[in-house]
């Protein structure tokens, strides 16, 4: 059967499973006394194995199987969870992840799981396996894995033939109505049943099942020595099985008993959701945006008609389109934990590698933000975490010297603030020393000693985001190449967000990311620049003020104004944008100007405009084609009157 | 100059059937043509929003049914004398490679003509022309008329010198 169409589902489900695997193993590592994480791992590993088998990834399925054995032994305390085993398990999860990611990009990955497999098998002694085998006859047997497969099969067959209790069961399986991979699920069911008995008959025939040519149920005759309950359990373990009905041909009474649903609800929570490709959501979003735009224009055009019936309808239309847009936006939102949950594992590995003790705490993982934004901050977050462990957190000895707890703490806190999401990465390490930063910046040729000496502490912290800046005397594998923070700042900026750094020596450092909730629709301030309209993203705006000629001063030929004691350099938009008529108008009429105070990072500027028009929700359209390299703008929007207006890239005015 | 690849491309655009339909327009009294499949629509000269720091030949952008389309002044692109707007001045919206839409401001859109393959000279001798040969894909001959067939993808390309 054609598996390619199932590949995306396989990848998506496997990714989820791998996240659970890592998360649970971390929990288990922290507290080996609790068994729930192990159960969780076991469940995820099991479904991963099932999927892999169904997709025909033999090596993966086989490997997952072996891993399962180890987990099983640990669960039964047959082997103790040593640091070594945990490490191997993490390595194993990584190997699984690599496989899945390679599959995602369509590469047949030649994973050599064998090394790991042998490591595992070495951990399990044969005696224990036999014991396992007798205790849990339907679980995979690790010790036997080393036996010749054929021999094993033969032994099982003989055992089966000798069994006097073999019966024919009539098994009817009902698939979940929301099941997306009917064929695969059916295949897994058949495979599972074949493991516990002999399939005598199948209706519809097997190949029809695999080719999806059936409804939501199918019927088989299974010859096995297992009890009805055991068959039922085995089948209900599989995902997306709604129910199973099993009857022995001899007894018709049992057939009336419907089993499963209540039990199933406990085992597999029913998810009322479908997977939708991001691209499809993007297209939907685009259409909705245009609908919103047209609604605005319709309202404007019909306003002069003064027809109460039409305006009533338009009001209703406005409500509907707003709802629709909110729903689509909501559909694009995912909880931050989707990305954050991967970090404990990263922190564990990096800190181990660097010989540091680090604990990670995550708050606000349930806060939702746009899928695209979340994807885009993944790399920057990894940089920040690596930096925090490498440069922030001190070694255990040093920490003790400073009277700090041996174990350092990194906190990731996500919070909502109006239309922004704030993500902060905070460590309790040695902090940034402005003096050292200035010194290094001068040494690296980023600025002169004189320039450096004039920087405020906050400005000095921002030096770390300059290209080519590095304080590490040793270039490690983790950080110190002076590329990371530069990339972080650029990425955050391109998302329309800002990065701020706060630090106290010996107390710690806080990297704050302020991100827009969504990229497609932003709040913007429309401003008039001598007859032309531009939009400034509200996320960058601190405040607006009227500005009079006498409030403009000059320092070193640069115009500035004083805002509550702070010097704010001014940028005349009319000049930068070369607006026709800006010069003559400016000469004659200096009255009635306004300044929009914007901030990027810790730098402020006052953008001088000739008028403020108003604040609006605007739809951002990217600049495409011949105009895509004009760097003053992040995009363009269509105003209520149908005219295009460019959206200023505030950072390019600093 | 006319590499094999380019020849192939031109053939595809201008010679893919017996008769080729060409939209003919005027810029500074010369006749130019674009294959009809590349022309999305012809619009009157609507108001154009200036785009600061854009290449000099980009007049600005317009909103074409919620699509932002950059508008190119062919007078400027071809280094011809400045354009004078008349009621006949129009915008030809074209569809370049990779969905690169753009509008060309032209002095007048004249007609749609049919040219057969033998009426198209794919490797024109350099005419006494001020427009760059990169912009020319071929020359069509109809009776006594010469129609310069444009290579719109090169026109939409920004090289460093055109900034």
Short mmCIF file of N, CA and C in Angstrom, two decimals, chain B residues 55-139:
data_model
loop_
_atom_site.label_atom_id
_atom_site.label_comp_id
_atom_site.label_asym_id
_atom_site.label_seq_id
_atom_site.Cartn_x
_atom_site.Cartn_y
_atom_site.Cartn_z
N UNK B 55 13.96 51.21 -6.30
CA UNK B 55 14.73 51.50 -7.50
C UNK B 55 14.11 52.67 -8.26
N UNK B 56 14.93 53.47 -8.93
CA UNK B 56 14.44 54.73 -9.48
C UNK B 56 13.29 54.55 -10.47
N UNK B 57 13.25 53.42 -11.16
CA UNK B 57 12.20 53.22 -12.17
C UNK B 57 10.90 52.70 -11.57
N UNK B 58 10.90 52.42 -10.26
CA UNK B 58 9.67 51.97 -9.61
C UNK B 58 8.90 53.21 -9.17
N UNK B 59 7.77 53.41 -9.80
CA UNK B 59 6.97 54.60 -9.51
C UNK B 59 6.31 54.50 -8.13
N UNK B 60 6.02 53.27 -7.72
CA UNK B 60 5.35 53.07 -6.44
C UNK B 60 4.55 51.79 -6.48
N UNK B 61 3.51 51.73 -5.66
CA UNK B 61 2.67 50.52 -5.66
C UNK B 61 1.21 50.92 -5.79
N UNK B 62 0.42 49.99 -6.28
CA UNK B 62 -1.03 50.21 -6.28
C UNK B 62 -1.70 49.01 -5.61
N UNK B 63 -2.95 49.23 -5.23
CA UNK B 63 -3.74 48.15 -4.66
C UNK B 63 -4.65 47.62 -5.76
N UNK B 64 -4.31 46.45 -6.24
CA UNK B 64 -5.12 45.85 -7.29
C UNK B 64 -5.93 44.72 -6.65
N UNK B 65 -7.16 45.02 -6.32
CA UNK B 65 -8.01 44.04 -5.63
C UNK B 65 -7.27 43.34 -4.50
N UNK B 66 -6.78 44.13 -3.57
CA UNK B 66 -6.12 43.64 -2.37
C UNK B 66 -4.76 42.99 -2.61
N UNK B 67 -4.25 43.18 -3.80
CA UNK B 67 -2.92 42.70 -4.10
C UNK B 67 -2.05 43.93 -4.28
N UNK B 68 -0.88 43.93 -3.62
CA UNK B 68 0.00 45.08 -3.78
C UNK B 68 0.90 44.84 -4.99
N UNK B 69 0.79 45.73 -5.99
CA UNK B 69 1.54 45.54 -7.22
C UNK B 69 2.51 46.72 -7.43
N UNK B 70 3.81 46.44 -7.56
CA UNK B 70 4.75 47.51 -7.85
C UNK B 70 4.59 47.99 -9.30
N UNK B 71 4.72 49.28 -9.48
CA UNK B 71 4.49 49.87 -10.80
C UNK B 71 5.80 50.42 -11.36
N UNK B 72 6.10 50.00 -12.59
CA UNK B 72 7.35 50.40 -13.22
C UNK B 72 7.07 51.39 -14.36
N UNK B 73 7.81 52.50 -14.35
CA UNK B 73 7.68 53.48 -15.42
C UNK B 73 8.66 53.06 -16.53
N UNK B 74 8.12 52.62 -17.66
CA UNK B 74 9.00 52.12 -18.72
C UNK B 74 9.87 53.22 -19.32
N UNK B 75 9.40 54.46 -19.27
CA UNK B 75 10.26 55.56 -19.73
C UNK B 75 11.56 55.56 -18.94
N UNK B 76 11.40 55.44 -17.63
CA UNK B 76 12.58 55.46 -16.78
C UNK B 76 13.38 54.18 -16.93
N UNK B 77 12.68 53.07 -17.03
CA UNK B 77 13.38 51.79 -17.13
C UNK B 77 14.24 51.75 -18.40
N UNK B 78 13.71 52.35 -19.48
CA UNK B 78 14.43 52.31 -20.76
C UNK B 78 15.29 53.55 -20.98
N UNK B 79 15.41 54.39 -19.93
CA UNK B 79 16.18 55.63 -20.04
C UNK B 79 15.70 56.53 -21.18
N UNK B 80 14.41 56.66 -21.29
CA UNK B 80 13.82 57.52 -22.32
C UNK B 80 13.46 58.86 -21.68
N UNK B 81 13.12 59.87 -22.48
CA UNK B 81 12.69 61.15 -21.91
C UNK B 81 11.51 60.97 -20.98
N UNK B 82 11.33 61.88 -20.02
CA UNK B 82 10.27 61.71 -19.02
C UNK B 82 8.89 61.55 -19.66
N UNK B 83 8.07 60.82 -18.97
CA UNK B 83 6.73 60.51 -19.45
C UNK B 83 5.82 61.73 -19.30
N UNK B 84 4.92 61.87 -20.23
CA UNK B 84 3.89 62.89 -20.06
C UNK B 84 2.56 62.18 -20.01
N UNK B 85 1.83 62.36 -18.92
CA UNK B 85 0.56 61.66 -18.78
C UNK B 85 -0.49 62.23 -19.73
N UNK B 86 -1.16 61.34 -20.42
CA UNK B 86 -2.29 61.74 -21.27
C UNK B 86 -3.45 60.82 -20.90
N UNK B 87 -4.63 61.10 -21.39
CA UNK B 87 -5.75 60.19 -21.09
C UNK B 87 -5.48 58.76 -21.56
N UNK B 88 -4.56 58.59 -22.52
CA UNK B 88 -4.30 57.25 -23.03
C UNK B 88 -3.31 56.47 -22.17
N UNK B 89 -2.61 57.17 -21.27
CA UNK B 89 -1.62 56.50 -20.43
C UNK B 89 -2.29 55.41 -19.60
N UNK B 90 -1.74 54.22 -19.64
CA UNK B 90 -2.36 53.13 -18.87
C UNK B 90 -1.31 52.26 -18.20
N UNK B 91 -1.81 51.36 -17.38
CA UNK B 91 -0.93 50.41 -16.69
C UNK B 91 -1.23 49.01 -17.22
N UNK B 92 -0.20 48.35 -17.69
CA UNK B 92 -0.35 46.97 -18.13
C UNK B 92 0.15 46.07 -17.00
N UNK B 93 -0.76 45.30 -16.43
CA UNK B 93 -0.37 44.44 -15.32
C UNK B 93 0.14 43.12 -15.90
N UNK B 94 1.37 42.78 -15.56
CA UNK B 94 1.94 41.57 -16.13
C UNK B 94 2.31 40.58 -15.02
N UNK B 95 2.47 39.36 -15.45
CA UNK B 95 2.69 38.25 -14.53
C UNK B 95 4.05 37.65 -14.87
N UNK B 96 5.06 38.00 -14.09
CA UNK B 96 6.40 37.50 -14.37
C UNK B 96 6.64 36.13 -13.77
N UNK B 97 7.88 35.72 -13.81
CA UNK B 97 8.24 34.43 -13.22
C UNK B 97 7.95 34.41 -11.73
N UNK B 98 7.67 33.22 -11.20
CA UNK B 98 7.45 33.02 -9.77
C UNK B 98 6.41 33.97 -9.19
N UNK B 99 5.38 34.22 -9.97
CA UNK B 99 4.27 35.03 -9.47
C UNK B 99 4.65 36.46 -9.19
N UNK B 100 5.72 36.94 -9.79
CA UNK B 100 6.12 38.32 -9.62
C UNK B 100 5.24 39.24 -10.45
N UNK B 101 4.21 39.77 -9.82
CA UNK B 101 3.34 40.68 -10.56
C UNK B 101 3.97 42.05 -10.59
N UNK B 102 3.69 42.77 -11.63
CA UNK B 102 4.14 44.16 -11.72
C UNK B 102 3.27 44.86 -12.74
N UNK B 103 3.30 46.19 -12.68
CA UNK B 103 2.55 46.96 -13.67
C UNK B 103 3.52 47.83 -14.45
N UNK B 104 3.35 47.89 -15.77
CA UNK B 104 4.17 48.77 -16.61
C UNK B 104 3.32 49.98 -17.00
N UNK B 105 3.85 51.16 -16.76
CA UNK B 105 3.14 52.34 -17.24
C UNK B 105 3.53 52.54 -18.69
N UNK B 106 2.54 52.59 -19.57
CA UNK B 106 2.82 52.77 -21.00
C UNK B 106 2.02 53.96 -21.52
N UNK B 107 2.47 54.53 -22.64
CA UNK B 107 1.80 55.72 -23.15
C UNK B 107 0.43 55.41 -23.72
N UNK B 108 0.33 54.23 -24.33
CA UNK B 108 -0.96 53.87 -24.91
C UNK B 108 -0.96 52.37 -25.24
N UNK B 109 -2.05 51.71 -24.91
CA UNK B 109 -2.17 50.31 -25.33
C UNK B 109 -2.92 50.31 -26.65
N UNK B 110 -2.32 49.69 -27.70
CA UNK B 110 -2.91 49.85 -29.04
C UNK B 110 -3.85 48.71 -29.41
N UNK B 111 -3.34 47.51 -29.44
CA UNK B 111 -4.16 46.41 -29.96
C UNK B 111 -3.52 45.07 -29.60
N UNK B 112 -4.24 44.02 -29.97
CA UNK B 112 -3.66 42.69 -29.84
C UNK B 112 -3.47 42.17 -31.25
N UNK B 113 -2.26 41.76 -31.58
CA UNK B 113 -2.01 41.28 -32.94
C UNK B 113 -1.59 39.82 -32.92
N UNK B 114 -1.74 39.16 -34.06
CA UNK B 114 -1.28 37.78 -34.19
C UNK B 114 -0.03 37.77 -35.07
N UNK B 115 0.99 37.13 -34.57
CA UNK B 115 2.21 36.99 -35.36
C UNK B 115 2.48 35.51 -35.56
N UNK B 116 2.89 35.17 -36.79
CA UNK B 116 3.29 33.78 -36.99
C UNK B 116 4.79 33.69 -36.73
N UNK B 117 5.27 32.45 -36.58
CA UNK B 117 6.66 32.23 -36.19
C UNK B 117 7.63 32.96 -37.13
N UNK B 118 7.32 32.93 -38.43
CA UNK B 118 8.29 33.52 -39.36
C UNK B 118 8.26 35.05 -39.36
N UNK B 119 7.30 35.60 -38.63
CA UNK B 119 7.27 37.06 -38.53
C UNK B 119 8.08 37.55 -37.31
N UNK B 120 8.59 36.59 -36.53
CA UNK B 120 9.34 36.96 -35.33
C UNK B 120 10.82 36.69 -35.55
N UNK B 121 11.60 37.71 -35.35
CA UNK B 121 13.04 37.57 -35.46
C UNK B 121 13.57 37.46 -34.03
N UNK B 122 14.07 36.26 -33.72
CA UNK B 122 14.46 36.04 -32.33
C UNK B 122 15.83 36.60 -32.00
N UNK B 123 16.66 36.77 -33.03
CA UNK B 123 17.96 37.35 -32.74
C UNK B 123 18.11 38.63 -33.54
N UNK B 124 17.45 39.66 -33.04
CA UNK B 124 17.42 40.88 -33.84
C UNK B 124 18.80 41.51 -33.94
N UNK B 125 19.09 42.07 -35.10
CA UNK B 125 20.29 42.89 -35.22
C UNK B 125 20.05 44.08 -34.30
N UNK B 126 21.10 44.55 -33.70
CA UNK B 126 20.92 45.69 -32.79
C UNK B 126 20.33 46.86 -33.55
N UNK B 127 19.15 47.23 -33.13
CA UNK B 127 18.48 48.34 -33.78
C UNK B 127 19.04 49.63 -33.21
N UNK B 128 18.69 50.68 -33.87
CA UNK B 128 19.11 51.97 -33.35
C UNK B 128 18.20 52.31 -32.18
N UNK B 129 18.55 51.80 -31.05
CA UNK B 129 17.65 51.76 -29.92
C UNK B 129 18.34 52.28 -28.67
N UNK B 130 17.62 53.00 -27.86
CA UNK B 130 18.26 53.39 -26.60
C UNK B 130 18.00 52.34 -25.51
N UNK B 131 17.04 51.47 -25.71
CA UNK B 131 16.74 50.51 -24.65
C UNK B 131 17.73 49.36 -24.70
N UNK B 132 18.08 48.87 -23.54
CA UNK B 132 19.10 47.83 -23.43
C UNK B 132 18.69 46.55 -24.12
N UNK B 133 19.65 45.89 -24.75
CA UNK B 133 19.31 44.67 -25.48
C UNK B 133 18.85 43.55 -24.54
N UNK B 134 19.19 43.65 -23.24
CA UNK B 134 18.73 42.65 -22.27
C UNK B 134 17.21 42.62 -22.18
N UNK B 135 16.60 43.77 -22.47
CA UNK B 135 15.16 43.85 -22.31
C UNK B 135 14.42 43.33 -23.53
N UNK B 136 15.17 43.05 -24.59
CA UNK B 136 14.52 42.65 -25.84
C UNK B 136 14.58 41.14 -26.03
N UNK B 137 13.43 40.56 -26.24
CA UNK B 137 13.40 39.11 -26.47
C UNK B 137 13.36 38.79 -27.96
N UNK B 138 12.93 39.77 -28.74
CA UNK B 138 12.84 39.53 -30.18
C UNK B 138 12.17 40.72 -30.85
N UNK B 139 12.02 40.62 -32.15
CA UNK B 139 11.35 41.70 -32.87
C UNK B 139 10.30 41.07 -33.80
#
